[in-house]
Structure formats: structure tokens, C-alpha cells
Amino acid sequence: MSNEIYKLFNQSFDSLEAFADTISEHLKCPVTIEDANHHLLAYSSHDDETDQARVSTIIGRRVPERVINRFWKDGVIPKLNHSDEPLVIPTIDEIGLRNRVAISIRKNEEVLGYIWVVDVNGTLTTEHLDLLKLAAQKARNQLLQLNLQNKKKERNEQEFLWQMITGDVVNHDSIEKELVRIGLKKGQPVAILVFSFKQMSKELYNQLTYISKTTQKMKILIHTLDENHWITLVAPKNSTTFIEETEQFIQSFCEQIKERFETRVEAVGCGYPKETFPIISESYNEANAVLRLKKLFPRELETVHFYHELGAFRYIDLLKRTPELQKLTSNPALEKLAAYDKDNQTNLMETLETVLDYEDRLTEAAKKLHCHINTLNYRLKRIKEITMIDIKDPVQKIGLYFDIKLFRKSV
């Protein structure tokens, strides 16, 4: 590579746009520069020799999610994230992508961003790729400075989120003004979603941040951590379709974190959208209530995300948190059945709970208990003899369901 090229990239640039134009001028190809979360930082001018993926990126100021998903599926982004070498990417017509060459901008193992070159005619040579490596090294310091600014901004936003969910800020207009600055549309509601993980690490937090910045299924305004809980403030597109929108987002999020990073979400709790911002703490409390009960009853509430989906467990939660009511919920019949199980090495309590869980679907209950339907009927007859419980009586049945859930968590 000539000394002129080295001198060219050793000069100071007024902006990343000027830097992108310089790369483009020497490669004779359109160039874009992105941050680590695929948000557009700069792009060179271009003629008709470009592609739809680049046009969409420039218009939306970030790479379309369908393009990111395809790059993960094809292994493009993992390769870029673990190498300092340029990567040649052949045409992918389904996402409007023509021949590309890309390189990551890195400091040690941390990816700061990417340089993308549209190589429409496949004219880039080895010397051009060496120039691209030099450009990535030159861009490192500029993106480091930008990264520091973004981290400071993120810390300030996280502090603001905690002020909201703890009720330290109570003026609607001042909260809305700050949220609009962050990216909320005026008049748009906000809600809290909380994702629970088995354990949290810096690497996992970075992965969560990456997904939050690249997803386009739901707008995540702010996110922060509370031990192993990832708390997000989201802006739904529409309050009336919030539940459907959120369910789609959760499914996509859980799939991405599993497929890309081999991490599993333990549980998700969702609060409802609030148009009055000083009461956003209510949304946080709703999400936390779901997580608290899912932890106590993981089997029964495995697929639950919203408070209204808890059903009878909403009242079980109330009973558990009210000592005066707990005194009224002791059930001698259950205590007698538990004592019989202990003395006779049986599992009649489990049988009773399973039958209540499956209501009148005895065949499914028998399958769950790994026994024949006749065996199940015999056990139910024995339970009635021991306890005088009549599970066909709807009043007894409803009360028994509450009692057995409370009893199981108190023994």
C-alpha cells in the first residue's frame, strides 16, 4: 500500500461522513459506518450502484431487522465479531443485498462498530481490503469517544428510569419531556417489562443491550438491571393491541437470545401501559407481581406474562400476603391427607392437586400422574374416604384449589 494512502488515513477528519467519503473515494464503492448495534453513524454519497438494504438503512437510520436476522442465521455477524479481517458477503436477493465486504471496528475483544462496502461489481482487490483494515483501525478512536458518550447517556437514562419506578419524579410534563427526548412520541403510553435470568453477567447484559437496540418489534426506550432482572421501559404502538404486540416481542426476544447467545430467559413479567407517567410504578409492580408468583408456581404459571392471566393466583397472592386471611385458610382435610401420605408413603396429595389442575379431564390427569384411569378413580375414592372431600361440589372444589396451593407453599 502506498505511503499516500497511509498519510491520507493519518490525517484528522472533521466528521465520520468525511471519513466515509474518503474510504468510498478510494474503493470506488458506497460505504456505510454503523455502531455495534447496527445504528447508522455515517454514509458516503452514492450513485445508482447501491442496493435496497443500504437504502433502507439510510432511510431508517439503522439496519432493517430482517437483514440483521439473516446475517445472524448465515453466521455473518458472529464471524465479524471475532475477527479483524474483512469479510466478503455474496449477494442475498431475499433481503435486497448485493455483494458486500464488511469489517468490524474493534478494541481488543470489544466490537465498537462496522464498516460496510457495497461491492456491486466485485472489483475490490487484496490491496483494497488492506485499505479497509487500515480504515477500521483509524475509526477505532472516533468510535471509542462515541461509545463513552453513549455509556454516559445510558447511565443518566437508567437513573431516570429508577426515579420513575420508585416514584421519585411525579410531574407528568417533566417526565414526558425527558421521554420524548429519549425517543417517545408525544401522547404515547409506556409500560414496564421485566425479564428474569438465572444469573446475570456483563457479557449477558451487553447481549441484552444489543437485542434491545436492534429489535424493531417493540420500541425499548430505557433498560436497566436489578440483580438478575432486566427491566425495560417500552413504548407500545397501540394500547389496544399491547398484549398481542408484547407476546410477539417476547417470543422473538426469547428465540434470539437462545439462538444467538445460547441463553435462556427464566421468566417474563409484563405491566400494563400507562398514559399518566407518574403512575408508571404501577406497571413495574404489576410485572413484579407476575414474576413473584411464577417463581412460587412455575408449573401452573409457565406461560403467563400478564397479571390478568394469573387468574385465581391473583387471590392466592392476596391471601399469602395477608396474615389475618392466612389464619382462616387452614384446611384440616388437607392436613389429614398430608399426614396419611407421610405415614403410608403415598402421593394422594399430589393426585388431588393434579386432578384440580386438570378440572374434569381425568384422562389427562392420569397421564400426568403416569397411572391408569382406573387407578386414578381408586385414589379419588380413597381421598374422599380419608378427608370427606367431595370434589364434585363446585363450592368445595374452588375453595380446595385455593387451599391446596397455599398449603403446598407453606409446608
CSV table of C-alpha atoms in Angstrom, one decimal:
chain,number,residue,atom,x,y,z
A,1,MET,CA,0.0,0.0,0.0
A,2,SER,CA,1.4,3.4,-0.9
A,3,ASN,CA,2.6,6.0,1.5
A,4,GLU,CA,0.0,8.4,0.2
A,5,ILE,CA,-2.8,6.1,1.4
A,6,TYR,CA,-1.2,5.9,4.9
A,7,LYS,CA,-0.9,9.6,5.0
A,8,LEU,CA,-4.5,10.0,3.9
A,9,PHE,CA,-5.9,8.0,6.8
A,10,ASN,CA,-3.5,9.5,9.3
A,11,GLN,CA,-5.0,12.9,8.9
A,12,SER,CA,-7.8,14.3,11.0
A,13,PHE,CA,-11.3,14.2,9.7
A,14,ASP,CA,-14.0,16.8,10.5
A,15,SER,CA,-16.7,14.1,10.7
A,16,LEU,CA,-17.4,10.4,10.2
A,17,GLU,CA,-19.2,11.4,7.0
A,18,ALA,CA,-16.0,12.9,5.6
A,19,PHE,CA,-14.2,9.7,6.7
A,20,ALA,CA,-16.8,7.5,4.9
A,21,ASP,CA,-16.5,9.6,1.8
A,22,THR,CA,-12.7,9.2,1.8
A,23,ILE,CA,-13.0,5.4,2.0
A,24,SER,CA,-15.6,5.4,-0.7
A,25,GLU,CA,-13.5,7.6,-3.0
A,26,HIS,CA,-10.6,5.2,-2.9
A,27,LEU,CA,-12.6,2.0,-3.1
A,28,LYS,CA,-15.0,3.4,-5.7
A,29,CYS,CA,-17.9,1.9,-3.8
A,30,PRO,CA,-20.7,3.1,-1.5
A,31,VAL,CA,-19.7,2.9,2.2
A,32,THR,CA,-21.7,3.0,5.5
A,33,ILE,CA,-20.4,3.1,9.1
A,34,GLU,CA,-22.5,1.6,11.9
A,35,ASP,CA,-22.2,1.4,15.6
A,36,ALA,CA,-22.1,-2.0,17.4
A,37,ASN,CA,-25.9,-2.1,17.5
A,38,HIS,CA,-26.2,-1.5,13.7
A,39,HIS,CA,-27.4,2.1,14.0
A,40,LEU,CA,-26.2,4.2,11.2
A,41,LEU,CA,-23.4,6.6,12.1
A,42,ALA,CA,-22.3,7.8,8.6
A,43,TYR,CA,-22.6,7.0,4.9
A,44,SER,CA,-20.9,8.1,1.8
A,45,SER,CA,-22.6,9.6,-1.2
A,46,HIS,CA,-23.5,7.1,-3.9
A,47,ASP,CA,-24.8,6.8,-7.4
A,48,ASP,CA,-27.2,4.2,-8.7
A,49,GLU,CA,-24.7,1.4,-7.8
A,50,THR,CA,-26.1,0.5,-4.4
A,51,ASP,CA,-28.7,-1.9,-3.0
A,52,GLN,CA,-32.1,-1.8,-1.3
A,53,ALA,CA,-30.6,-2.9,2.1
A,54,ARG,CA,-28.4,0.2,2.1
A,55,VAL,CA,-31.2,2.5,1.1
A,56,SER,CA,-33.4,1.1,3.8
A,57,THR,CA,-30.6,1.5,6.4
A,58,ILE,CA,-30.1,5.2,5.4
A,59,ILE,CA,-33.8,6.0,5.5
A,60,GLY,CA,-34.4,4.2,8.8
A,61,ARG,CA,-31.1,5.3,10.3
A,62,ARG,CA,-30.4,1.6,11.3
A,63,VAL,CA,-30.1,-1.7,9.6
A,64,PRO,CA,-33.5,-3.4,9.0
A,65,GLU,CA,-34.2,-6.2,11.4
A,66,ARG,CA,-34.8,-8.7,8.6
A,67,VAL,CA,-31.2,-8.1,7.4
A,68,ILE,CA,-29.7,-8.5,10.9
A,69,ASN,CA,-31.7,-11.7,11.4
A,70,ARG,CA,-30.4,-13.1,8.1
A,71,PHE,CA,-26.8,-12.1,9.0
A,72,TRP,CA,-27.1,-14.0,12.3
A,73,LYS,CA,-28.6,-17.0,10.6
A,74,ASP,CA,-25.9,-17.1,8.0
A,75,GLY,CA,-23.1,-16.6,10.6
A,76,VAL,CA,-22.1,-13.2,9.2
A,77,ILE,CA,-22.2,-11.2,12.4
A,78,PRO,CA,-20.5,-13.9,14.6
A,79,LYS,CA,-17.7,-14.0,12.1
A,80,LEU,CA,-17.3,-10.2,12.0
A,81,ASN,CA,-17.4,-10.1,15.8
A,82,HIS,CA,-14.5,-12.5,16.2
A,83,SER,CA,-12.1,-11.3,13.5
A,84,ASP,CA,-10.2,-8.2,12.4
A,85,GLU,CA,-10.2,-9.4,8.8
A,86,PRO,CA,-12.6,-8.1,6.1
A,87,LEU,CA,-15.4,-10.5,5.3
A,88,VAL,CA,-16.8,-11.0,1.8
A,89,ILE,CA,-20.6,-11.4,1.7
A,90,PRO,CA,-22.2,-12.7,-1.5
A,91,THR,CA,-25.5,-11.4,-2.8
A,92,ILE,CA,-28.6,-12.2,-0.8
A,93,ASP,CA,-31.5,-11.3,-3.1
A,94,GLU,CA,-34.2,-12.1,-0.5
A,95,ILE,CA,-33.2,-9.1,1.7
A,96,GLY,CA,-32.1,-6.8,-1.1
A,97,LEU,CA,-28.4,-7.2,-0.5
A,98,ARG,CA,-25.9,-7.1,-3.3
A,99,ASN,CA,-22.2,-8.1,-2.9
A,100,ARG,CA,-20.7,-6.7,0.2
A,101,VAL,CA,-17.4,-6.5,2.1
A,102,ALA,CA,-17.6,-5.7,5.8
A,103,ILE,CA,-15.1,-5.4,8.7
A,104,SER,CA,-15.6,-4.8,12.4
A,105,ILE,CA,-14.1,-1.9,14.2
A,106,ARG,CA,-12.7,-3.4,17.4
A,107,LYS,CA,-10.7,-2.6,20.5
A,108,ASN,CA,-9.3,-5.8,21.9
A,109,GLU,CA,-12.4,-8.1,22.0
A,110,GLU,CA,-15.0,-5.3,22.1
A,111,VAL,CA,-16.8,-4.5,18.9
A,112,LEU,CA,-17.3,-0.8,18.5
A,113,GLY,CA,-18.9,-0.8,15.1
A,114,TYR,CA,-18.7,-1.9,11.4
A,115,ILE,CA,-17.7,-0.6,8.0
A,116,TRP,CA,-19.8,-1.9,5.1
A,117,VAL,CA,-18.9,-1.6,1.5
A,118,VAL,CA,-21.2,-2.3,-1.4
A,119,ASP,CA,-19.0,-4.1,-3.9
A,120,VAL,CA,-21.6,-4.4,-6.7
A,121,ASN,CA,-19.2,-5.4,-9.5
A,122,GLY,CA,-16.8,-7.5,-7.4
A,123,THR,CA,-13.9,-5.2,-8.2
A,124,LEU,CA,-12.3,-4.9,-4.7
A,125,THR,CA,-8.8,-6.3,-4.7
A,126,THR,CA,-6.5,-7.5,-1.9
A,127,GLU,CA,-5.0,-4.0,-1.7
A,128,HIS,CA,-8.5,-2.6,-1.3
A,129,LEU,CA,-9.1,-5.0,1.6
A,130,ASP,CA,-5.9,-3.9,3.2
A,131,LEU,CA,-7.1,-0.3,2.9
A,132,LEU,CA,-10.3,-1.3,4.6
A,133,LYS,CA,-8.4,-2.8,7.5
A,134,LEU,CA,-6.4,0.4,7.9
A,135,ALA,CA,-9.7,2.4,7.8
A,136,ALA,CA,-11.1,0.2,10.6
A,137,GLN,CA,-8.0,0.9,12.8
A,138,LYS,CA,-8.3,4.6,12.1
A,139,ALA,CA,-12.0,4.6,13.0
A,140,ARG,CA,-11.3,3.0,16.4
A,141,ASN,CA,-10.6,6.2,18.4
A,142,GLN,CA,-13.6,8.0,17.0
A,143,LEU,CA,-16.0,5.2,17.9
A,144,LEU,CA,-14.4,4.9,21.3
A,145,GLN,CA,-15.2,8.5,22.1
A,146,LEU,CA,-18.7,8.0,20.8
A,147,ASN,CA,-19.0,4.8,22.9
A,148,LEU,CA,-18.1,6.7,26.1
A,149,GLN,CA,-20.7,9.4,25.3
A,150,ASN,CA,-23.3,6.8,24.8
A,151,LYS,CA,-22.5,5.0,28.0
A,152,LYS,CA,-22.7,8.2,30.0
A,153,LYS,CA,-26.1,8.9,28.4
A,154,GLU,CA,-27.3,5.4,29.2
A,155,ARG,CA,-26.3,5.8,32.8
A,156,ASN,CA,-28.3,9.0,33.1
A,157,GLU,CA,-31.3,7.4,31.5
A,158,GLN,CA,-31.1,4.4,33.8
A,159,GLU,CA,-31.1,6.7,36.8
A,160,PHE,CA,-34.2,8.4,35.4
A,161,LEU,CA,-35.9,5.1,35.0
A,162,TRP,CA,-35.3,4.2,38.6
A,163,GLN,CA,-36.7,7.6,39.6
A,164,MET,CA,-39.8,6.8,37.7
A,165,ILE,CA,-40.5,3.3,39.0
A,166,THR,CA,-39.7,4.4,42.6
A,167,GLY,CA,-42.0,7.4,42.4
A,168,ASP,CA,-39.2,10.0,42.9
A,169,VAL,CA,-40.4,12.0,39.9
A,170,VAL,CA,-44.2,12.8,39.9
A,171,ASN,CA,-44.6,15.6,37.3
A,172,HIS,CA,-46.2,14.2,34.2
A,173,ASP,CA,-45.0,17.0,31.9
A,174,SER,CA,-41.4,16.8,33.0
A,175,ILE,CA,-41.4,13.1,32.6
A,176,GLU,CA,-42.9,13.3,29.2
A,177,LYS,CA,-40.4,15.9,28.1
A,178,GLU,CA,-37.5,13.6,29.1
A,179,LEU,CA,-39.0,10.6,27.4
A,180,VAL,CA,-39.7,12.5,24.2
A,181,ARG,CA,-36.0,13.5,24.2
A,182,ILE,CA,-35.2,9.8,24.5
A,183,GLY,CA,-37.4,8.8,21.6
A,184,LEU,CA,-41.1,8.6,22.8
A,185,LYS,CA,-43.8,10.1,20.6
A,186,LYS,CA,-45.8,12.7,22.4
A,187,GLY,CA,-49.0,11.2,23.8
A,188,GLN,CA,-47.7,7.6,23.5
A,189,PRO,CA,-48.1,5.4,26.6
A,190,VAL,CA,-45.3,3.5,28.3
A,191,ALA,CA,-45.1,0.1,30.1
A,192,ILE,CA,-42.6,-1.9,32.1
A,193,LEU,CA,-41.5,-5.4,31.0
A,194,VAL,CA,-39.1,-7.4,33.3
A,195,PHE,CA,-37.1,-10.4,32.1
A,196,SER,CA,-35.7,-12.7,34.7
A,197,PHE,CA,-32.5,-14.8,34.2
A,198,LYS,CA,-30.8,-17.5,36.2
A,199,GLN,CA,-27.8,-15.3,36.6
A,200,MET,CA,-26.5,-12.0,35.1
A,201,SER,CA,-23.1,-11.2,33.7
A,202,LYS,CA,-21.5,-8.3,31.9
A,203,GLU,CA,-21.5,-10.3,28.7
A,204,LEU,CA,-25.2,-11.2,29.0
A,205,TYR,CA,-26.0,-7.5,29.7
A,206,ASN,CA,-24.2,-6.5,26.6
A,207,GLN,CA,-26.1,-9.1,24.6
A,208,LEU,CA,-29.4,-7.8,26.0
A,209,THR,CA,-28.4,-4.3,25.1
A,210,TYR,CA,-27.6,-5.4,21.6
A,211,ILE,CA,-31.0,-7.1,21.1
A,212,SER,CA,-32.8,-4.1,22.6
A,213,LYS,CA,-31.1,-1.8,20.1
A,214,THR,CA,-31.7,-4.0,17.1
A,215,THR,CA,-35.3,-5.2,17.6
A,216,GLN,CA,-38.0,-3.4,15.7
A,217,LYS,CA,-40.9,-5.3,17.1
A,218,MET,CA,-41.2,-3.0,20.1
A,219,LYS,CA,-39.6,0.3,21.0
A,220,ILE,CA,-37.4,-0.1,24.1
A,221,LEU,CA,-36.8,3.4,25.5
A,222,ILE,CA,-34.6,2.6,28.6
A,223,HIS,CA,-33.3,-0.6,30.2
A,224,THR,CA,-31.5,-1.3,33.4
A,225,LEU,CA,-30.6,-4.1,35.8
A,226,ASP,CA,-31.8,-5.2,39.2
A,227,GLU,CA,-29.7,-8.2,40.2
A,228,ASN,CA,-30.8,-11.0,37.7
A,229,HIS,CA,-33.8,-8.9,36.4
A,230,TRP,CA,-33.5,-6.9,33.1
A,231,ILE,CA,-36.0,-4.1,33.4
A,232,THR,CA,-37.2,-2.4,30.2
A,233,LEU,CA,-39.4,0.7,29.7
A,234,VAL,CA,-41.2,0.1,26.4
A,235,ALA,CA,-43.4,2.3,24.2
A,236,PRO,CA,-46.2,0.1,22.6
A,237,LYS,CA,-47.5,1.2,19.2
A,238,ASN,CA,-51.1,1.0,20.4
A,239,SER,CA,-52.6,0.4,23.9
A,240,THR,CA,-55.4,-1.7,22.5
A,241,THR,CA,-53.1,-4.1,20.8
A,242,PHE,CA,-50.4,-4.0,23.5
A,243,ILE,CA,-50.9,-7.6,24.7
A,244,GLU,CA,-50.6,-9.1,21.2
A,245,GLU,CA,-47.7,-6.8,20.4
A,246,THR,CA,-45.9,-7.8,23.6
A,247,GLU,CA,-46.5,-11.5,23.2
A,248,GLN,CA,-44.9,-11.3,19.7
A,249,PHE,CA,-42.0,-9.3,21.0
A,250,ILE,CA,-41.4,-11.8,23.9
A,251,GLN,CA,-41.4,-14.8,21.6
A,252,SER,CA,-39.0,-13.1,19.2
A,253,PHE,CA,-36.7,-11.9,22.0
A,254,CYS,CA,-36.5,-15.3,23.7
A,255,GLU,CA,-35.8,-17.0,20.4
A,256,GLN,CA,-33.0,-14.5,19.6
A,257,ILE,CA,-31.3,-14.7,23.0
A,258,LYS,CA,-31.4,-18.5,22.8
A,259,GLU,CA,-30.3,-19.0,19.2
A,260,ARG,CA,-27.6,-16.2,19.1
A,261,PHE,CA,-26.2,-16.4,22.6
A,262,GLU,CA,-27.3,-19.8,23.9
A,263,THR,CA,-29.0,-18.1,26.9
A,264,ARG,CA,-32.5,-18.9,28.3
A,265,VAL,CA,-35.0,-16.4,29.7
A,266,GLU,CA,-36.2,-17.8,33.0
A,267,ALA,CA,-39.5,-15.8,33.2
A,268,VAL,CA,-41.1,-12.6,31.9
A,269,GLY,CA,-43.5,-10.3,33.8
A,270,CYS,CA,-45.4,-7.5,32.0
A,271,GLY,CA,-47.0,-4.4,33.4
A,272,TYR,CA,-49.8,-2.6,31.6
A,273,PRO,CA,-49.3,0.6,29.6
A,274,LYS,CA,-49.8,3.9,31.4
A,275,GLU,CA,-50.7,7.2,29.8
A,276,THR,CA,-50.2,9.1,33.1
A,277,PHE,CA,-46.5,8.8,33.7
A,278,PRO,CA,-46.3,9.4,37.4
A,279,ILE,CA,-48.0,6.1,37.9
A,280,ILE,CA,-45.5,4.0,35.9
A,281,SER,CA,-44.5,2.4,39.2
A,282,GLU,CA,-47.9,0.6,39.0
A,283,SER,CA,-46.8,-1.1,35.7
A,284,TYR,CA,-43.5,-2.1,37.4
A,285,ASN,CA,-45.4,-3.5,40.4
A,286,GLU,CA,-47.7,-5.5,38.0
A,287,ALA,CA,-44.7,-7.0,36.2
A,288,ASN,CA,-43.0,-7.9,39.5
A,289,ALA,CA,-46.2,-9.5,40.9
A,290,VAL,CA,-46.3,-11.8,37.9
A,291,LEU,CA,-42.6,-12.8,38.4
A,292,ARG,CA,-43.1,-13.3,42.1
A,293,LEU,CA,-46.0,-15.8,41.5
A,294,LYS,CA,-44.3,-17.5,38.6
A,295,LYS,CA,-41.4,-18.2,41.0
A,296,LEU,CA,-43.8,-19.8,43.5
A,297,PHE,CA,-45.9,-21.7,41.0
A,298,PRO,CA,-43.6,-22.2,38.0
A,299,ARG,CA,-45.6,-25.2,36.6
A,300,GLU,CA,-49.0,-23.7,36.8
A,301,LEU,CA,-47.9,-20.2,35.5
A,302,GLU,CA,-45.3,-21.2,33.0
A,303,THR,CA,-46.9,-19.5,30.0
A,304,VAL,CA,-48.3,-16.4,32.0
A,305,HIS,CA,-46.9,-13.0,31.2
A,306,PHE,CA,-49.6,-10.5,32.4
A,307,TYR,CA,-51.3,-10.0,35.7
A,308,HIS,CA,-54.8,-10.8,34.4
A,309,GLU,CA,-53.5,-14.2,33.2
A,310,LEU,CA,-52.8,-15.2,36.7
A,311,GLY,CA,-56.5,-16.0,37.2
A,312,ALA,CA,-57.1,-17.5,40.7
A,313,PHE,CA,-53.5,-17.0,41.6
A,314,ARG,CA,-54.2,-13.2,42.0
A,315,TYR,CA,-56.3,-14.1,45.0
A,316,ILE,CA,-53.8,-16.7,46.3
A,317,ASP,CA,-51.2,-13.9,46.2
A,318,LEU,CA,-53.5,-11.7,48.3
A,319,LEU,CA,-54.1,-14.5,50.8
A,320,LYS,CA,-50.4,-15.2,51.1
A,321,ARG,CA,-49.6,-11.5,51.8
A,322,THR,CA,-52.4,-11.1,54.3
A,323,PRO,CA,-51.6,-12.8,57.7
A,324,GLU,CA,-55.1,-12.4,59.0
A,325,LEU,CA,-56.6,-14.2,56.0
A,326,GLN,CA,-54.0,-16.9,56.1
A,327,LYS,CA,-55.2,-17.9,59.6
A,328,LEU,CA,-58.6,-18.5,58.1
A,329,THR,CA,-57.3,-20.7,55.2
A,330,SER,CA,-56.0,-23.7,57.2
A,331,ASN,CA,-57.8,-26.8,55.9
A,332,PRO,CA,-58.0,-29.8,58.3
A,333,ALA,CA,-58.8,-32.2,55.4
A,334,LEU,CA,-55.6,-31.3,53.6
A,335,GLU,CA,-53.6,-31.6,56.8
A,336,LYS,CA,-55.1,-35.1,57.3
A,337,LEU,CA,-54.3,-36.1,53.8
A,338,ALA,CA,-50.7,-34.9,54.1
A,339,ALA,CA,-50.4,-36.9,57.3
A,340,TYR,CA,-51.8,-40.0,55.6
A,341,ASP,CA,-49.2,-39.6,52.8
A,342,LYS,CA,-46.4,-39.3,55.2
A,343,ASP,CA,-47.5,-42.4,57.3
A,344,ASN,CA,-48.2,-44.6,54.3
A,345,GLN,CA,-45.7,-43.4,51.7
A,346,THR,CA,-48.4,-42.5,49.3
A,347,ASN,CA,-48.9,-39.5,47.0
A,348,LEU,CA,-52.6,-38.7,47.4
A,349,MET,CA,-52.0,-35.0,47.9
A,350,GLU,CA,-50.2,-34.8,44.5
A,351,THR,CA,-53.1,-36.8,43.0
A,352,LEU,CA,-55.7,-34.4,44.4
A,353,GLU,CA,-53.7,-31.3,43.2
A,354,THR,CA,-53.3,-32.7,39.7
A,355,VAL,CA,-57.0,-33.5,39.4
A,356,LEU,CA,-57.9,-30.0,40.5
A,357,ASP,CA,-55.4,-28.6,38.0
A,358,TYR,CA,-56.9,-30.6,35.2
A,359,GLU,CA,-60.5,-30.0,36.4
A,360,ASP,CA,-62.7,-32.8,34.9
A,361,ARG,CA,-60.1,-34.0,32.4
A,362,LEU,CA,-59.3,-37.2,34.3
A,363,THR,CA,-57.7,-38.9,31.4
A,364,GLU,CA,-55.1,-36.1,31.1
A,365,ALA,CA,-54.6,-36.0,34.8
A,366,ALA,CA,-53.9,-39.8,34.8
A,367,LYS,CA,-51.4,-39.3,32.0
A,368,LYS,CA,-49.7,-36.6,34.0
A,369,LEU,CA,-49.6,-38.9,37.1
A,370,HIS,CA,-48.3,-41.8,35.0
A,371,CYS,CA,-51.2,-44.1,36.1
A,372,HIS,CA,-54.2,-45.8,34.6
A,373,ILE,CA,-57.5,-44.1,34.7
A,374,ASN,CA,-58.9,-46.9,37.0
A,375,THR,CA,-56.0,-46.3,39.4
A,376,LEU,CA,-56.8,-42.6,39.4
A,377,ASN,CA,-60.5,-43.3,40.2
A,378,TYR,CA,-59.5,-45.6,43.1
A,379,ARG,CA,-57.2,-42.9,44.5
A,380,LEU,CA,-60.0,-40.3,44.3
A,381,LYS,CA,-62.3,-42.7,46.2
A,382,ARG,CA,-59.6,-43.2,48.8
A,383,ILE,CA,-59.1,-39.4,49.2
A,384,LYS,CA,-62.9,-39.0,49.8
A,385,GLU,CA,-62.9,-41.7,52.4
A,386,ILE,CA,-59.9,-40.1,54.3
A,387,THR,CA,-61.0,-36.5,54.1
A,388,MET,CA,-64.7,-36.4,53.3
A,389,ILE,CA,-63.8,-34.1,50.4
A,390,ASP,CA,-66.3,-34.0,47.6
A,391,ILE,CA,-64.5,-32.6,44.5
A,392,LYS,CA,-67.8,-32.7,42.5
A,393,ASP,CA,-69.2,-30.0,44.8
A,394,PRO,CA,-68.2,-26.7,42.9
A,395,VAL,CA,-68.1,-24.7,46.1
A,396,GLN,CA,-65.7,-27.1,47.8
A,397,LYS,CA,-63.8,-27.5,44.6
A,398,ILE,CA,-63.0,-23.8,44.3
A,399,GLY,CA,-62.1,-23.4,47.9
A,400,LEU,CA,-60.0,-26.6,47.8
A,401,TYR,CA,-58.0,-25.3,44.8
A,402,PHE,CA,-57.0,-22.1,46.8
A,403,ASP,CA,-56.3,-24.1,49.9
A,404,ILE,CA,-54.1,-26.7,48.3
A,405,LYS,CA,-51.9,-24.1,46.5
A,406,LEU,CA,-51.5,-22.2,49.8
A,407,PHE,CA,-50.9,-25.4,51.7
A,408,ARG,CA,-48.2,-26.6,49.3
A,409,LYS,CA,-46.2,-23.4,49.7
A,410,SER,CA,-46.5,-23.4,53.5
A,411,VAL,CA,-45.3,-26.9,54.2
